[in-house]
Amino acid sequence: MSLVYLGQIQPFPFNFAPKGWAVCNGQILSIAQSSALFSLLGTTYGGDGITNFALPNLQGSCALSMGIAPSRTSYQLGQKSGEANHTLLATELPAHTHLPVCSTTAGNRPTPVASFPAAPATSVYFSPSPTAATTLGPGSNLTGGSQPHSNQSPYLVLNFCIALSGIFPSRN
């Protein structure tokens, strides 16, 4: 690469940072030893701003441009968001109904496995009165297993590195 800007981030298809580059893994650098790079990054990605600062950490993340997206969501430089796995809550599900299905014939099993409710039979298990209410079995209203699901798009792993030396980028 003939023209490299100080602080430029570049993906590489190999597992090391080339000479003059550092892996974007959030490492802490000394301000005294990298003052020009600190003047560009500041503490946007971490560090105390007195003796040290941090490089961006792109491990397990994808890069996103700063600014306002078409959805009107605002993204700030250095902002982290998202999650690799997510457990849906009932409040995150779209509104929907589950209409119960039942039979008008009398039930013939006290525990109908893989079946549906039936009209009450005259037995010790059911009330013959049509106004008597009872609750359904504990497994009849399950809404999920409360397990997280993967929230990641398909991906290809590359090694992102930042230039530790190069042309200082001037502003227009």
C-alpha positions as a printed Julia matrix, in Angstrom:
172×3 Matrix{Float64}:
   0.0     0.0    0.0
   1.62    3.2   -1.1
  -0.56    5.75   0.7
  -1.42    4.97   4.29
  -3.02    7.45   6.68
  -2.17    7.38  10.36
  -5.15    5.74  12.12
  -6.47    4.09   8.95
  -8.24    0.79   9.64
  -7.76   -1.96   7.1
  -8.83   -5.63   6.99
  -6.09   -8.19   6.33
  -6.6   -11.84   5.37
  -3.75  -13.13   7.56
  -3.43  -13.63  11.32
  -0.9   -10.91  12.24
  -0.53   -7.15  12.05
   1.98   -6.03   9.4
   4.9    -3.79  10.4
   3.62   -0.31  11.31
   0.11   -1.63  12.11
  -1.62   -2.93  15.26
  -4.56   -5.32  15.6
  -7.84   -3.56  16.46
  -8.34   -5.46  19.71
  -8.79   -2.58  22.16
  -5.19   -2.56  23.37
  -3.97    0.36  25.46
  -1.17    2.55  24.08
   0.96    5.21  25.74
   0.12    8.78  24.76
   3.82    9.7   25.08
   4.81    7.04  22.53
   1.88    7.61  20.12
   0.92   11.26  20.5
  -0.02   11.79  16.83
  -2.41    8.81  16.85
  -3.81    9.98  20.21
  -4.52   13.41  18.69
  -6.77   11.65  16.16
  -8.47    9.05  18.39
  -8.46   10.68  21.83
 -10.31    8.5   24.33
 -13.09    7.6   21.89
 -12.25    3.9   22.3
 -11.06    3.99  25.93
  -8.1     4.91  28.06
  -7.68    7.59  30.7
  -6.59   10.41  28.33
  -3.78   11.35  30.71
  -1.16    8.65  30.14
  -2.89    6.24  27.77
  -5.61    5.67  25.18
  -7.18    2.61  23.56
  -7.31    1.39  20.0
 -10.7     0.38  18.58
 -11.79   -3.15  19.4
 -13.39   -4.86  16.39
 -13.18   -8.38  17.85
 -16.58  -10.02  17.38
 -18.02   -6.84  15.92
 -18.69   -5.33  12.54
 -17.85   -1.76  11.63
 -20.71    0.7   11.16
 -20.5     4.21   9.77
 -21.27    7.06  12.16
 -24.19    9.38  11.46
 -27.96    9.13  11.13
 -29.32    6.01   9.43
 -32.44    6.06   7.18
 -34.34    4.66  10.19
 -33.43    7.95  11.97
 -31.22    6.05  14.45
 -28.15    8.08  15.34
 -24.77    6.33  15.61
 -21.9     8.05  17.42
 -18.18    7.46  16.82
 -16.97    4.73  19.21
 -20.5     3.59  20.13
 -20.91   -0.13  20.86
 -24.23   -1.89  20.52
 -25.86   -5.17  19.6
 -25.45   -8.66  20.97
 -24.34  -12.0   19.57
 -27.19  -13.91  21.26
 -30.61  -12.71  22.33
 -33.44  -14.22  24.36
 -36.8   -12.93  23.17
 -39.18  -11.6   25.78
 -42.95  -11.92  25.44
 -43.09   -8.12  25.03
 -40.9    -8.39  21.9
 -43.22  -10.8   20.11
 -45.76   -9.41  17.64
 -49.32   -9.28  18.95
 -51.11  -12.5   18.04
 -53.75  -14.89  19.36
 -53.93  -18.61  19.96
 -57.53  -19.67  19.51
 -58.33  -22.81  21.49
 -59.79  -25.74  19.58
 -62.15  -28.14  21.32
 -64.65  -30.89  20.63
 -68.34  -30.94  21.52
 -68.19  -34.67  22.25
 -67.53  -35.9   25.74
 -63.95  -36.54  26.72
 -62.85  -40.11  27.2
 -59.38  -39.67  28.72
 -58.42  -38.01  31.99
 -55.09  -36.89  30.45
 -55.44  -36.2   26.7
 -51.87  -36.34  25.37
 -51.43  -34.55  21.99
 -55.18  -33.97  21.85
 -57.49  -31.06  22.53
 -60.17  -30.28  25.15
 -63.54  -31.95  24.95
 -66.92  -31.4   26.51
 -66.92  -32.4   30.19
 -67.79  -36.03  30.85
 -69.6   -37.01  34.0
 -66.74  -38.17  36.17
 -64.8   -37.22  39.26
 -62.4   -35.2   37.04
 -64.89  -32.79  35.51
 -67.77  -30.7   36.7
 -71.02  -31.41  34.89
 -71.98  -27.75  35.29
 -71.21  -25.72  32.12
 -70.59  -22.6   34.22
 -67.77  -24.13  36.26
 -64.34  -22.87  35.13
 -61.08  -24.73  35.43
 -57.54  -24.0   34.4
 -55.75  -25.78  31.59
 -52.83  -28.09  32.26
 -49.4   -26.58  33.01
 -48.0   -27.44  29.56
 -50.91  -26.02  27.6
 -49.77  -22.4   27.49
 -46.02  -22.6   26.79
 -44.56  -19.61  24.93
 -40.98  -20.72  24.35
 -38.01  -22.2   26.08
 -36.36  -18.96  27.3
 -33.19  -19.92  25.43
 -31.1   -17.36  23.51
 -30.88  -17.6   19.74
 -28.03  -16.47  17.52
 -28.43  -12.87  16.47
 -25.53  -12.73  14.01
 -25.64  -12.26  10.27
 -23.48  -14.58   8.19
 -19.87  -13.51   8.56
 -16.33  -13.94   7.29
 -13.54  -13.41   9.79
 -10.74  -11.03   8.79
  -8.03   -9.37  10.85
  -8.69   -5.62  11.25
  -5.61   -3.52  11.91
  -4.96    0.19  12.46
  -2.01    2.1   11.0
   0.42    3.28  13.69
   2.38    5.4   11.2
   1.62    7.13   7.97
   0.45   10.46   6.6
  -1.32   12.6    9.18
  -4.82   13.16   7.72
  -5.53   16.84   7.21
  -9.05   18.25   7.39
 -10.65   19.85   4.34
